[in-house]
């Protein structure tokens, strides 16, 4: 156990370490020339290179070289200009046109063609903030990161956690490499592993597919990943939707979990289920867990459901197979079988019976395929349905071995029955069965009725072939060819034991009469719980209160003076607002001089005067059409205002805007925006000044930092 003395000693040593670190001064290793200019740069030593080498600066393990520097020794602060290079050990190398560095807070700001490299990646941007204490780099005016084989990433906002080798990109994020392009709004990327995490609307585009999600993961090295939240994959005219989608670019493989829907626009079909595997190279789909397929036919939908469903082959050679306890439903047709095989090229659908051991009896009906068409029930060992692929209509059906056709007598309680070795049926234009031939060993029981529907008798016969004509869902005529025997019995004389043929099995209770009926025999569905990724949690702002205090620790006077004398300031009459350069509305500029953040200067007091719900504003327009611009201004007071960079024409939309809650302490605020050449001038705006609000403003500045 630690003693009180050891704890005290440890705390004391920590305080000494912190104090030594805080007192560490910036060291000037070399300067060709040294001058002073107290009027423009009070308290600064002006260091300039000579012909032999650049100015060399050192602080806390970091070397800096530049052409010219302003060193504020009392503040332990330095500004570096021209071909600036910063090197931190053997890990970080940064070049730029301009750097300001605070030795107390170890905070650097760089602008103008900034390039920061570490052993595995390179950041390029117009402006970059580098926090050596936290080992973080940050940009917010668009930047590019190049990561060897993982590709190139661009974004509006970027943050690099050097110790974790982690990047966080926000807004307009695009990753491009030879295999894929990722577009998203929130993107975490680990440069060592190549792992990427996507949040918000995101698209991954490859040569083979387009994946969309609002939460996802991608391994840029292994070329694998998964998508969640409104996830879908599009490829070759197919769309895969599911709660969770996995993809492997190397194998052209995808899998999906829960609430899956695969839409084939080329074949006008849909496959659904809760587990799916897609092999793109083989153009095949395997799907299970309440799997079913939907195919459009003549404006009607054919549904096929089974335990497992497989779709294989290119569109012109496509095969669909459905296994185990298969059912199909269409408004005018339904059926059941052990398995169904569909050849989309030939239009042949086969309903197949798989006999279980010991069920080979000639008239075993338990597992026989069965079809219902309107009022007709057909069974046999195997059933073939033939479609006309050109007209997209049913053409014919064939029932092989132990064919049995049953329909209820329209007015009585009996059944019309015909069986034989084989059944061949034809469908009319309305997909109704209108012609049936029973071939070989045909038997029939048929209820004869007159035109008034009165029962004439019951016909029972055997023939070599029976030809049946069906109209309006009723047998209209029966023709017996090569009749062996037969009689017509009055109803009361018809033997009760002969009212059904051998093998009769009326299975109406099994008939699916709706899509929901396809699933009524399925066991309860238990879907796996998908854990996946946590929701996106925004991290603390890079410029938190502690960081801003560290930034301003010794920058205060230097920043004010720099704003006043900044030769790069694009604003006219920047130190006063009561002139024609500034457009104004609903404000009053008082003649009373307000003490500025620097003792020998004065600020301007502005009071909002609006009484018509229109806020007050100050606007100055600058004739610049492209570049990366930084608008900064000192402010204090009461209320809330906004500063922004605005388009000079059209709808006066903002390139960038910041809301500010004012305090009674002077603070420097800034906003940065990248502006493409849209032909419009740029405007600096201070607005949101409400009636009665009193604010003090000082030293506004607009700089084109992309040209520094």
Short mmCIF file of N, CA and C in Angstrom, two decimals, residues 604-608 618 635-639 641 662 686 689 693-697:
data_model
loop_
_atom_site.label_atom_id
_atom_site.label_comp_id
_atom_site.label_asym_id
_atom_site.label_seq_id
_atom_site.Cartn_x
_atom_site.Cartn_y
_atom_site.Cartn_z
N UNK A 604 -15.90 49.59 -31.30
CA UNK A 604 -17.15 50.26 -31.68
C UNK A 604 -18.32 49.60 -30.96
N UNK A 605 -19.19 50.42 -30.37
CA UNK A 605 -20.39 49.91 -29.72
C UNK A 605 -21.56 49.99 -30.69
N UNK A 606 -22.31 48.91 -30.76
CA UNK A 606 -23.46 48.83 -31.68
C UNK A 606 -24.66 48.35 -30.89
N UNK A 607 -25.79 49.03 -31.08
CA UNK A 607 -27.03 48.68 -30.39
C UNK A 607 -28.10 48.36 -31.43
N UNK A 608 -28.81 47.24 -31.24
CA UNK A 608 -29.89 46.88 -32.14
C UNK A 608 -31.09 47.79 -31.95
N UNK A 618 -24.55 44.04 -40.21
CA UNK A 618 -23.45 44.74 -40.85
C UNK A 618 -22.94 43.85 -41.96
N UNK A 635 -15.36 40.31 -30.44
CA UNK A 635 -16.70 40.73 -30.02
C UNK A 635 -16.92 40.42 -28.55
N UNK A 636 -17.79 41.25 -27.93
CA UNK A 636 -18.31 40.97 -26.59
C UNK A 636 -19.64 41.70 -26.46
N UNK A 637 -20.43 41.36 -25.45
CA UNK A 637 -21.72 42.02 -25.27
C UNK A 637 -22.76 41.06 -24.75
N UNK A 638 -24.03 41.38 -25.04
CA UNK A 638 -25.11 40.53 -24.59
C UNK A 638 -25.93 40.03 -25.79
N UNK A 639 -26.55 38.88 -25.62
CA UNK A 639 -27.37 38.33 -26.69
C UNK A 639 -26.59 37.36 -27.57
N UNK A 641 -25.47 36.58 -31.68
CA UNK A 641 -25.33 37.07 -33.05
C UNK A 641 -24.79 35.95 -33.91
N UNK A 662 -22.69 35.69 -26.99
CA UNK A 662 -21.73 36.68 -26.52
C UNK A 662 -21.59 36.65 -25.00
N UNK A 686 -22.25 40.21 -40.26
CA UNK A 686 -22.52 40.14 -38.83
C UNK A 686 -24.01 40.45 -38.68
N UNK A 689 -28.55 40.92 -34.75
CA UNK A 689 -28.50 41.93 -33.68
C UNK A 689 -29.93 42.39 -33.40
N UNK A 693 -30.12 44.87 -27.97
CA UNK A 693 -28.85 44.20 -27.73
C UNK A 693 -27.70 45.18 -27.93
N UNK A 694 -26.76 45.16 -27.01
CA UNK A 694 -25.59 46.03 -27.10
C UNK A 694 -24.36 45.17 -27.25
N UNK A 695 -23.63 45.38 -28.34
CA UNK A 695 -22.44 44.58 -28.60
C UNK A 695 -21.28 45.51 -28.95
N UNK A 696 -20.09 45.04 -28.66
CA UNK A 696 -18.87 45.76 -29.01
C UNK A 696 -18.10 44.92 -30.02
N UNK A 697 -17.70 45.56 -31.11
CA UNK A 697 -16.97 44.87 -32.18
C UNK A 697 -15.64 45.56 -32.41
#
